[in-house]
Amino acid sequence: MATVKRQRSCIACGRQADKVALLRIVRDPSGAVAFDATGRAPGRGAYVCSEECFAAACKRKKLDRALRTTLEGDVYERIAAEVAAAARTAR
Ligand SMILES: [Zn+2]
């Protein structure tokens, strides 16, 4: 049986990896942006490979563009904390 490859690229550095190895940020149908720990939340998703890339993507507005929204400072800080925690437990 063939393995289905679900490759995604990090929006900050462009590195490709299996989607389960990346950190997913999602904008849900209501417009709220959150870190998606399950990788399966409905909505428009964007992937980063690390905490550093999340910060870089935010700084360069790549996350805003990928999600077609504008991240507020408090939302950014909340997601950054979740991404940092997830990045630590994943390794
Ligand atoms: Zn990256």
mmCIF file with all atom_site columns, C-alpha atoms and ligand atoms in Angstrom:
data_model
loop_
_atom_site.group_PDB
_atom_site.id
_atom_site.type_symbol
_atom_site.label_atom_id
_atom_site.label_alt_id
_atom_site.label_comp_id
_atom_site.label_asym_id
_atom_site.label_entity_id
_atom_site.label_seq_id
_atom_site.pdbx_PDB_ins_code
_atom_site.Cartn_x
_atom_site.Cartn_y
_atom_site.Cartn_z
_atom_site.occupancy
_atom_site.B_iso_or_equiv
_atom_site.pdbx_formal_charge
_atom_site.auth_seq_id
_atom_site.auth_comp_id
_atom_site.auth_asym_id
_atom_site.auth_atom_id
_atom_site.pdbx_PDB_model_num
ATOM   1  C  CA . MET A 1 1  ? 0.000   0.000  0.000  1.00 0.00 ? 1  MET A CA 1
ATOM   2  C  CA . ALA A 1 2  ? 1.362   3.388  -0.975 1.00 0.00 ? 2  ALA A CA 1
ATOM   3  C  CA . THR A 1 3  ? 2.027   5.905  1.753  1.00 0.00 ? 3  THR A CA 1
ATOM   4  C  CA . VAL A 1 4  ? 0.268   9.184  1.140  1.00 0.00 ? 4  VAL A CA 1
ATOM   5  C  CA . LYS A 1 5  ? 2.769   11.983 1.496  1.00 0.00 ? 5  LYS A CA 1
ATOM   6  C  CA . ARG A 1 6  ? 1.281   15.137 2.885  1.00 0.00 ? 6  ARG A CA 1
ATOM   7  C  CA . GLN A 1 7  ? 4.119   17.546 2.322  1.00 0.00 ? 7  GLN A CA 1
ATOM   8  C  CA . ARG A 1 8  ? 3.722   21.148 3.324  1.00 0.00 ? 8  ARG A CA 1
ATOM   9  C  CA . SER A 1 9  ? 6.220   23.965 3.340  1.00 0.00 ? 9  SER A CA 1
ATOM   10 C  CA . CYS A 1 10 ? 7.129   26.296 6.137  1.00 0.00 ? 10 CYS A CA 1
ATOM   11 C  CA . ILE A 1 11 ? 5.872   29.778 5.265  1.00 0.00 ? 11 ILE A CA 1
ATOM   12 C  CA . ALA A 1 12 ? 8.984   31.399 6.725  1.00 0.00 ? 12 ALA A CA 1
ATOM   13 C  CA . CYS A 1 13 ? 11.925  29.379 5.405  1.00 0.00 ? 13 CYS A CA 1
ATOM   14 C  CA . GLY A 1 14 ? 10.223  27.295 2.714  1.00 0.00 ? 14 GLY A CA 1
ATOM   15 C  CA . ARG A 1 15 ? 11.519  23.996 4.060  1.00 0.00 ? 15 ARG A CA 1
ATOM   16 C  CA . GLN A 1 16 ? 9.265   21.109 3.092  1.00 0.00 ? 16 GLN A CA 1
ATOM   17 C  CA . ALA A 1 17 ? 8.234   18.507 5.604  1.00 0.00 ? 17 ALA A CA 1
ATOM   18 C  CA . ASP A 1 18 ? 5.443   16.102 6.307  1.00 0.00 ? 18 ASP A CA 1
ATOM   19 C  CA . LYS A 1 19 ? 2.510   18.072 7.682  1.00 0.00 ? 19 LYS A CA 1
ATOM   20 C  CA . VAL A 1 20 ? 2.605   16.180 10.984 1.00 0.00 ? 20 VAL A CA 1
ATOM   21 C  CA . ALA A 1 21 ? 6.152   17.458 11.551 1.00 0.00 ? 21 ALA A CA 1
ATOM   22 C  CA . LEU A 1 22 ? 5.125   21.072 11.102 1.00 0.00 ? 22 LEU A CA 1
ATOM   23 C  CA . LEU A 1 23 ? 3.276   23.445 13.394 1.00 0.00 ? 23 LEU A CA 1
ATOM   24 C  CA . ARG A 1 24 ? -0.086  24.531 12.030 1.00 0.00 ? 24 ARG A CA 1
ATOM   25 C  CA . ILE A 1 25 ? -1.683  27.890 12.610 1.00 0.00 ? 25 ILE A CA 1
ATOM   26 C  CA . VAL A 1 26 ? -5.316  28.077 11.586 1.00 0.00 ? 26 VAL A CA 1
ATOM   27 C  CA . ARG A 1 27 ? -7.817  30.818 10.916 1.00 0.00 ? 27 ARG A CA 1
ATOM   28 C  CA . ASP A 1 28 ? -11.184 29.243 11.643 1.00 0.00 ? 28 ASP A CA 1
ATOM   29 C  CA . PRO A 1 29 ? -14.379 30.033 9.705  1.00 0.00 ? 29 PRO A CA 1
ATOM   30 C  CA . SER A 1 30 ? -15.259 32.747 12.252 1.00 0.00 ? 30 SER A CA 1
ATOM   31 C  CA . GLY A 1 31 ? -11.956 34.506 11.593 1.00 0.00 ? 31 GLY A CA 1
ATOM   32 C  CA . ALA A 1 32 ? -10.265 33.633 14.881 1.00 0.00 ? 32 ALA A CA 1
ATOM   33 C  CA . VAL A 1 33 ? -6.607  32.667 14.565 1.00 0.00 ? 33 VAL A CA 1
ATOM   34 C  CA . ALA A 1 34 ? -5.166  29.963 16.791 1.00 0.00 ? 34 ALA A CA 1
ATOM   35 C  CA . PHE A 1 35 ? -2.440  27.375 17.040 1.00 0.00 ? 35 PHE A CA 1
ATOM   36 C  CA . ASP A 1 36 ? -3.836  24.053 15.815 1.00 0.00 ? 36 ASP A CA 1
ATOM   37 C  CA . ALA A 1 37 ? -2.367  21.313 17.983 1.00 0.00 ? 37 ALA A CA 1
ATOM   38 C  CA . THR A 1 38 ? -4.344  18.579 16.207 1.00 0.00 ? 38 THR A CA 1
ATOM   39 C  CA . GLY A 1 39 ? -3.415  19.697 12.677 1.00 0.00 ? 39 GLY A CA 1
ATOM   40 C  CA . ARG A 1 40 ? -6.987  19.006 11.653 1.00 0.00 ? 40 ARG A CA 1
ATOM   41 C  CA . ALA A 1 41 ? -8.959  22.075 12.681 1.00 0.00 ? 41 ALA A CA 1
ATOM   42 C  CA . PRO A 1 42 ? -11.236 23.453 9.975  1.00 0.00 ? 42 PRO A CA 1
ATOM   43 C  CA . GLY A 1 43 ? -10.260 26.683 8.308  1.00 0.00 ? 43 GLY A CA 1
ATOM   44 C  CA . ARG A 1 44 ? -7.348  28.136 6.430  1.00 0.00 ? 44 ARG A CA 1
ATOM   45 C  CA . GLY A 1 45 ? -4.040  26.811 7.692  1.00 0.00 ? 45 GLY A CA 1
ATOM   46 C  CA . ALA A 1 46 ? -0.434  27.925 7.493  1.00 0.00 ? 46 ALA A CA 1
ATOM   47 C  CA . TYR A 1 47 ? 2.593   25.879 8.510  1.00 0.00 ? 47 TYR A CA 1
ATOM   48 C  CA . VAL A 1 48 ? 5.848   26.779 10.196 1.00 0.00 ? 48 VAL A CA 1
ATOM   49 C  CA . CYS A 1 49 ? 8.670   24.396 11.111 1.00 0.00 ? 49 CYS A CA 1
ATOM   50 C  CA . SER A 1 50 ? 9.805   26.047 14.337 1.00 0.00 ? 50 SER A CA 1
ATOM   51 C  CA . GLU A 1 51 ? 9.229   28.710 16.930 1.00 0.00 ? 51 GLU A CA 1
ATOM   52 C  CA . GLU A 1 52 ? 11.857  30.856 15.204 1.00 0.00 ? 52 GLU A CA 1
ATOM   53 C  CA . CYS A 1 53 ? 10.102  30.539 11.868 1.00 0.00 ? 53 CYS A CA 1
ATOM   54 C  CA . PHE A 1 54 ? 6.786   31.506 13.465 1.00 0.00 ? 54 PHE A CA 1
ATOM   55 C  CA . ALA A 1 55 ? 8.401   34.687 14.784 1.00 0.00 ? 55 ALA A CA 1
ATOM   56 C  CA . ALA A 1 56 ? 10.038  35.375 11.416 1.00 0.00 ? 56 ALA A CA 1
ATOM   57 C  CA . ALA A 1 57 ? 6.788   34.748 9.543  1.00 0.00 ? 57 ALA A CA 1
ATOM   58 C  CA . CYS A 1 58 ? 4.965   37.202 11.796 1.00 0.00 ? 58 CYS A CA 1
ATOM   59 C  CA . LYS A 1 59 ? 7.657   39.826 11.532 1.00 0.00 ? 59 LYS A CA 1
ATOM   60 C  CA . ARG A 1 60 ? 7.627   39.666 7.749  1.00 0.00 ? 60 ARG A CA 1
ATOM   61 C  CA . LYS A 1 61 ? 3.796   39.565 7.613  1.00 0.00 ? 61 LYS A CA 1
ATOM   62 C  CA . LYS A 1 62 ? 3.954   36.188 5.919  1.00 0.00 ? 62 LYS A CA 1
ATOM   63 C  CA . LEU A 1 63 ? 1.514   34.700 8.384  1.00 0.00 ? 63 LEU A CA 1
ATOM   64 C  CA . ASP A 1 64 ? -0.943  37.543 7.785  1.00 0.00 ? 64 ASP A CA 1
ATOM   65 C  CA . ARG A 1 65 ? -0.696  36.928 4.068  1.00 0.00 ? 65 ARG A CA 1
ATOM   66 C  CA . ALA A 1 66 ? -0.955  33.148 4.319  1.00 0.00 ? 66 ALA A CA 1
ATOM   67 C  CA . LEU A 1 67 ? -4.050  33.387 6.492  1.00 0.00 ? 67 LEU A CA 1
ATOM   68 C  CA . ARG A 1 68 ? -5.438  36.475 4.740  1.00 0.00 ? 68 ARG A CA 1
ATOM   69 C  CA . THR A 1 69 ? -5.910  38.282 8.009  1.00 0.00 ? 69 THR A CA 1
ATOM   70 C  CA . THR A 1 70 ? -4.143  40.701 10.324 1.00 0.00 ? 70 THR A CA 1
ATOM   71 C  CA . LEU A 1 71 ? -2.758  39.255 13.522 1.00 0.00 ? 71 LEU A CA 1
ATOM   72 C  CA . GLU A 1 72 ? -3.273  41.438 16.575 1.00 0.00 ? 72 GLU A CA 1
ATOM   73 C  CA . GLY A 1 73 ? -0.433  41.677 19.080 1.00 0.00 ? 73 GLY A CA 1
ATOM   74 C  CA . ASP A 1 74 ? -2.207  39.765 21.842 1.00 0.00 ? 74 ASP A CA 1
ATOM   75 C  CA . VAL A 1 75 ? -3.233  36.980 19.456 1.00 0.00 ? 75 VAL A CA 1
ATOM   76 C  CA . TYR A 1 76 ? 0.318   36.768 18.173 1.00 0.00 ? 76 TYR A CA 1
ATOM   77 C  CA . GLU A 1 77 ? 1.700   36.472 21.717 1.00 0.00 ? 77 GLU A CA 1
ATOM   78 C  CA . ARG A 1 78 ? -0.776  33.758 22.681 1.00 0.00 ? 78 ARG A CA 1
ATOM   79 C  CA . ILE A 1 79 ? -0.016  31.703 19.574 1.00 0.00 ? 79 ILE A CA 1
ATOM   80 C  CA . ALA A 1 80 ? 3.730   32.272 19.984 1.00 0.00 ? 80 ALA A CA 1
ATOM   81 C  CA . ALA A 1 81 ? 3.537   30.789 23.495 1.00 0.00 ? 81 ALA A CA 1
ATOM   82 C  CA . GLU A 1 82 ? 1.610   27.759 22.206 1.00 0.00 ? 82 GLU A CA 1
ATOM   83 C  CA . VAL A 1 83 ? 3.994   27.265 19.304 1.00 0.00 ? 83 VAL A CA 1
ATOM   84 C  CA . ALA A 1 84 ? 6.945   27.472 21.684 1.00 0.00 ? 84 ALA A CA 1
ATOM   85 C  CA . ALA A 1 85 ? 5.387   24.877 24.011 1.00 0.00 ? 85 ALA A CA 1
ATOM   86 C  CA . ALA A 1 86 ? 4.542   22.558 21.107 1.00 0.00 ? 86 ALA A CA 1
ATOM   87 C  CA . ALA A 1 87 ? 8.000   22.927 19.579 1.00 0.00 ? 87 ALA A CA 1
ATOM   88 C  CA . ARG A 1 88 ? 9.551   21.932 22.916 1.00 0.00 ? 88 ARG A CA 1
ATOM   89 C  CA . THR A 1 89 ? 7.393   18.841 23.433 1.00 0.00 ? 89 THR A CA 1
ATOM   90 C  CA . ALA A 1 90 ? 7.818   17.730 19.808 1.00 0.00 ? 90 ALA A CA 1
ATOM   91 C  CA . ARG A 1 91 ? 11.594  17.407 20.152 1.00 0.00 ? 91 ARG A CA 1
HETATM 92 ZN ZN . ZN  B 2 .  ? 10.874  27.182 8.770  1.00 0.00 ? 1  ZN  B ZN 1
#
